[in-house]
Coordinates of C-alpha atoms in Angstrom, one line a residue:
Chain A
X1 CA 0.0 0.0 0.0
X2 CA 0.8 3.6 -0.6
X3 CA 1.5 5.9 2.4
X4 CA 3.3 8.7 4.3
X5 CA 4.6 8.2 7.8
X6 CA 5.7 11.2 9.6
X7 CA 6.3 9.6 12.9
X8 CA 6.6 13.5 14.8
X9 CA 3.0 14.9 15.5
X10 CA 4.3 17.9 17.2
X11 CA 7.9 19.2 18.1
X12 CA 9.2 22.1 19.6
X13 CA 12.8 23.7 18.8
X14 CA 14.8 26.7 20.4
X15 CA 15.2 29.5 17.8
X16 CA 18.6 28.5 16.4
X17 CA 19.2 25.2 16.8
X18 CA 18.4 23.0 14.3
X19 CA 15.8 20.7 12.5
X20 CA 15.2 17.6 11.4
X21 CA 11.7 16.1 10.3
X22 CA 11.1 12.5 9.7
X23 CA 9.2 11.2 6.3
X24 CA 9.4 7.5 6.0
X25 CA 7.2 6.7 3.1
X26 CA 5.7 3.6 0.9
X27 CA 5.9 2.8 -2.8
X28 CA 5.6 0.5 -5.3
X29 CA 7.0 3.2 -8.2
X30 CA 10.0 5.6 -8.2
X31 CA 8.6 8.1 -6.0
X32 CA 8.2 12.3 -5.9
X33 CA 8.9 13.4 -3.2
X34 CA 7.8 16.8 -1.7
X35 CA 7.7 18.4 1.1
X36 CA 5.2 21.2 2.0
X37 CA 5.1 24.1 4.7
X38 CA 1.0 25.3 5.8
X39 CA 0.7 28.2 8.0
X40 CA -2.5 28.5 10.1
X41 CA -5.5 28.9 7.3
X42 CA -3.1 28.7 4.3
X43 CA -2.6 26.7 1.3
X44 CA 0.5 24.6 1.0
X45 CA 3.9 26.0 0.0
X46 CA 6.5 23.7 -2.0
X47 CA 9.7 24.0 0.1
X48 CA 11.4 21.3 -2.0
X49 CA 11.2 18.6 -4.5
X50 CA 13.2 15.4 -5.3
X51 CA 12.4 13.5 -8.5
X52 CA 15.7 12.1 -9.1
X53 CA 19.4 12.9 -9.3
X54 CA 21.1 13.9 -6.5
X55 CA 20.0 12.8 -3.2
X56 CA 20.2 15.9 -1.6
X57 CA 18.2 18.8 -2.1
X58 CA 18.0 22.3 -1.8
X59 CA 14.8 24.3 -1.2
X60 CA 13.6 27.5 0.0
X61 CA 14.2 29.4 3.4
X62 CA 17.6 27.4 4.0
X63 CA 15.9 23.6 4.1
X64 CA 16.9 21.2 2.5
X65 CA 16.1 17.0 2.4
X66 CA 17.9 13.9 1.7
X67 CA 16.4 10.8 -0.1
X68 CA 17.1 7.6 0.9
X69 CA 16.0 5.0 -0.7
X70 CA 17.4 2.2 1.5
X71 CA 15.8 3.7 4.3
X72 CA 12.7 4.7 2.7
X73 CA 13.4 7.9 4.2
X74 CA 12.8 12.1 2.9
X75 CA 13.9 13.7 6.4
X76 CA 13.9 17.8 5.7
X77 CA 16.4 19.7 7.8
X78 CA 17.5 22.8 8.7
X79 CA 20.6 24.0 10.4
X80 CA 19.4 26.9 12.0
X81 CA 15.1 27.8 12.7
X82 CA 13.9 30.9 12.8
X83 CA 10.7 31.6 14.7
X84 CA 8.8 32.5 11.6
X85 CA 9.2 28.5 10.6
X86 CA 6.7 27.9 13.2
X87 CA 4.2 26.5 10.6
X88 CA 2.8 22.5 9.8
X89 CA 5.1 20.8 7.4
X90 CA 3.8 18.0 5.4
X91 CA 6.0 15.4 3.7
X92 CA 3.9 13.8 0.0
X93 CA 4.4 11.2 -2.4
X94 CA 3.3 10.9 -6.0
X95 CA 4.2 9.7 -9.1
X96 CA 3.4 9.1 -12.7
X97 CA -0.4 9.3 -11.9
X98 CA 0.0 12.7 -10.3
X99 CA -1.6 11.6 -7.4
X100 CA -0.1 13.0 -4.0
X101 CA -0.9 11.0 -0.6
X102 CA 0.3 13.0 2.0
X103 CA 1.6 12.2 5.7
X104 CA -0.5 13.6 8.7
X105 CA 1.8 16.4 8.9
X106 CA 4.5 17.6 12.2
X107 CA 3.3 21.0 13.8
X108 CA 6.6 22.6 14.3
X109 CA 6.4 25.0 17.3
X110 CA 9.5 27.3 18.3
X111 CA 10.8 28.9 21.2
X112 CA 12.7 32.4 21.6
Chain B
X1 CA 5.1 31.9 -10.9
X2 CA 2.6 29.3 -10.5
X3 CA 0.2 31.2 -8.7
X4 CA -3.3 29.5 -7.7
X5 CA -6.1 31.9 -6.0
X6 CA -9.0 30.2 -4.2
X7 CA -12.1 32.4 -3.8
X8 CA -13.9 32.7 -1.5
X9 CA -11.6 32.3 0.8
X10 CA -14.4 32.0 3.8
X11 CA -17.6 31.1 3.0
X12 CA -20.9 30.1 6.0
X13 CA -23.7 29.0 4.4
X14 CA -27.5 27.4 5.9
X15 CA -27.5 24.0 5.7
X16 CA -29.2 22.6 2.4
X17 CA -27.5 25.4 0.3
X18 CA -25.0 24.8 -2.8
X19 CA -21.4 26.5 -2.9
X20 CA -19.1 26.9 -5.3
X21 CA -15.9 27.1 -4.9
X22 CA -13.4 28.7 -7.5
X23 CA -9.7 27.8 -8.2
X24 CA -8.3 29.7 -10.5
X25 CA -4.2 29.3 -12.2
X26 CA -3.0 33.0 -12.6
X27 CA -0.1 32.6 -14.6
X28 CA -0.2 29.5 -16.2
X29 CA -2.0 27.0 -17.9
X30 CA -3.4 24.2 -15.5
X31 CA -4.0 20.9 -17.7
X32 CA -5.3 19.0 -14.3
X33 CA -6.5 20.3 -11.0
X34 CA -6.9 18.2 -8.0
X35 CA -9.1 19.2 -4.7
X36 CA -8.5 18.2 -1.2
X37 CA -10.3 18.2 1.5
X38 CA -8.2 18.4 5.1
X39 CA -10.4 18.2 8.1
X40 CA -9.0 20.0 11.7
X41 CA -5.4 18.9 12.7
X42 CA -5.2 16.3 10.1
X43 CA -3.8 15.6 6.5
X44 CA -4.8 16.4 3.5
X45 CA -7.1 13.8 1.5
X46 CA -7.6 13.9 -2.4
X47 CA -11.1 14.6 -3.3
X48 CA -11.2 14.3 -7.2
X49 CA -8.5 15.2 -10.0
X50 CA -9.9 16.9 -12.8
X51 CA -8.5 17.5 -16.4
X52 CA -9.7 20.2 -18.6
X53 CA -12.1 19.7 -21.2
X54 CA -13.1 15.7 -19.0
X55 CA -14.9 14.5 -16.5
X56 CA -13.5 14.6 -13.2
X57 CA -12.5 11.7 -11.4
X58 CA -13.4 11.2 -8.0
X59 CA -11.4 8.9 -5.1
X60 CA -13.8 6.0 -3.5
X61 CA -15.9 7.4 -0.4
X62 CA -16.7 10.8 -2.6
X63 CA -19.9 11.2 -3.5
X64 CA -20.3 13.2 -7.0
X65 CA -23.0 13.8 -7.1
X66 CA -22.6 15.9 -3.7
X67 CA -18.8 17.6 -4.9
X68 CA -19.3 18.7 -8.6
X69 CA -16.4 19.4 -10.3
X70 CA -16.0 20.9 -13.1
X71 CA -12.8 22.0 -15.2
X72 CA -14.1 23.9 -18.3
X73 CA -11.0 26.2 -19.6
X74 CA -7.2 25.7 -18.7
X75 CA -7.3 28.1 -15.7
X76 CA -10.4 28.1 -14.0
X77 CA -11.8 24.9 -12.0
X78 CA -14.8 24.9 -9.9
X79 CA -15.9 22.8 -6.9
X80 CA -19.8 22.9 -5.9
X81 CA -20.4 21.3 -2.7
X82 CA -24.7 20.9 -3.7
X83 CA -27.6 20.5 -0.3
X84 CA -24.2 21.1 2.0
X85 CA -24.7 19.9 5.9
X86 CA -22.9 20.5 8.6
X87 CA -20.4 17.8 7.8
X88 CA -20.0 19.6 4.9
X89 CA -17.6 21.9 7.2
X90 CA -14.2 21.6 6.5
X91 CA -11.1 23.1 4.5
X92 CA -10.9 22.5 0.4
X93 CA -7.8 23.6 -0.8
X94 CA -6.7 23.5 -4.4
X95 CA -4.1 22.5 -6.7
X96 CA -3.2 22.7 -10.5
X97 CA -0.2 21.6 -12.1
X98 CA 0.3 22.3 -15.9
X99 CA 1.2 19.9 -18.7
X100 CA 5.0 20.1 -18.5
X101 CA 5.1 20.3 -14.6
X102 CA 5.2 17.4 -12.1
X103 CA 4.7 19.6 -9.0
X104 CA 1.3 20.3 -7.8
X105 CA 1.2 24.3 -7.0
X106 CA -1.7 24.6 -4.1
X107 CA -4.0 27.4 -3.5
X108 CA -4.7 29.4 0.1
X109 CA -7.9 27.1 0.4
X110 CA -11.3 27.8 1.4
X111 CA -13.0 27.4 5.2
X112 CA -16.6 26.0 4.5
X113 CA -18.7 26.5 7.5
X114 CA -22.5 25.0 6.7
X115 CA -24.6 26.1 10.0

């Protein structure tokens, strides 16, 4: 079966330190894999993308996410958050049918 | 670039009313649009993708006859939630992605809130 695990419902960081969120995720295909950022009452922002290549990616706002596909594994990071990351960050997988499933999602809280 | 507006962004309506829900590409040409539905605290869930010009197709569990969709030029799509109820109530957000594209570009989304 297809699905997104995001293991961390909710976790809190000190502004500064950094970040790492989990995406484990299943697949029969070569997955897409996304990432997504929702603030309170918002649409979803793309923060990054891996279709293939490299296993590391760049996005916006300093994160960035490595693929691995031993692991099953899309963990975004970021060295450094700032308090305006605070925001819901969904991990998503799709493929050649367009279709996303996304995880449940990890409410990222941070403190001053 | 790939800009997607949602209006209205807020809508309350009296239970047994129809609403219709725009989703609009603003600077590029959306060949299939997809619309979620993400109840409070929890993930989004794919309602129906829909391709311009086609009928849309709908996941198992939506009704279509209750969520018409309806995709008629390559930048406008429309949702119509018809009789809404209170379970109605919930967040549709939006997304289009163009021909070329295999990212989905998602709209601010729309609270529906059916008293």
């Amino acid at each position: 079966a297809q699905s997104v695990t995001q293991p961390d419902i909710h976790i809190t960081v000190s502004e500064g330190a950094s970040l790492e969120l989990r995406c484990n995720y299943s697949y029969g295909a070569t997955p897409y894999l996304f990432w997504y950022v929702q603030s309170p009452g918002q649409g979803l922002q793309l923060l990054l993308k891996y279709f293939s290549g490299d296993t590391l990616v760049q996005g916006i706002k300093g994160f960035e996410a490595e693929f691995k596909r031993s692991q099953s594994s899309f963990n975004l990071r970021k060295p450094s958050v700032h308090w305006s990351d605070a925001a819901e960050y969904f991990c998503a997988v799709g493929g050649a049918t367009n279709k996303l499933i996304f995880g449940t999602g990890t409410l990222l809280a941070v403190q001053p | 670039g790939a800009v997607v507006s949602q209006h209205p962004s807020r809508v309350i309506c009296k239970s047994g009313t129809s609403v219709k829900i725009e989703c609009r590409s603003l600077d590029f040409q959306a060949t299939t649009m997809f619309w979620y539905r993400q109840f409070p605290k929890q993930s989004l869930m794919l309602m129906a993708t829909s391709n311009e010009g086609s009928k849309a197709t709908y996941e198992q569990g939506v009704e279509k006859d209750k969520f018409l969709i309806n995709h008629a030029s390559l930048t406008l799509s429309t949702l119509t939630v018809t009789s809404a109820h209170p379970e109605d109530s919930s967040f549709y957000i939006c997304s289009a992605k163009g021909v070329w594209e295999d990212t989905q570009y998602f709209g601010p989304g729309t609270r529906l809130t059916v008293l």
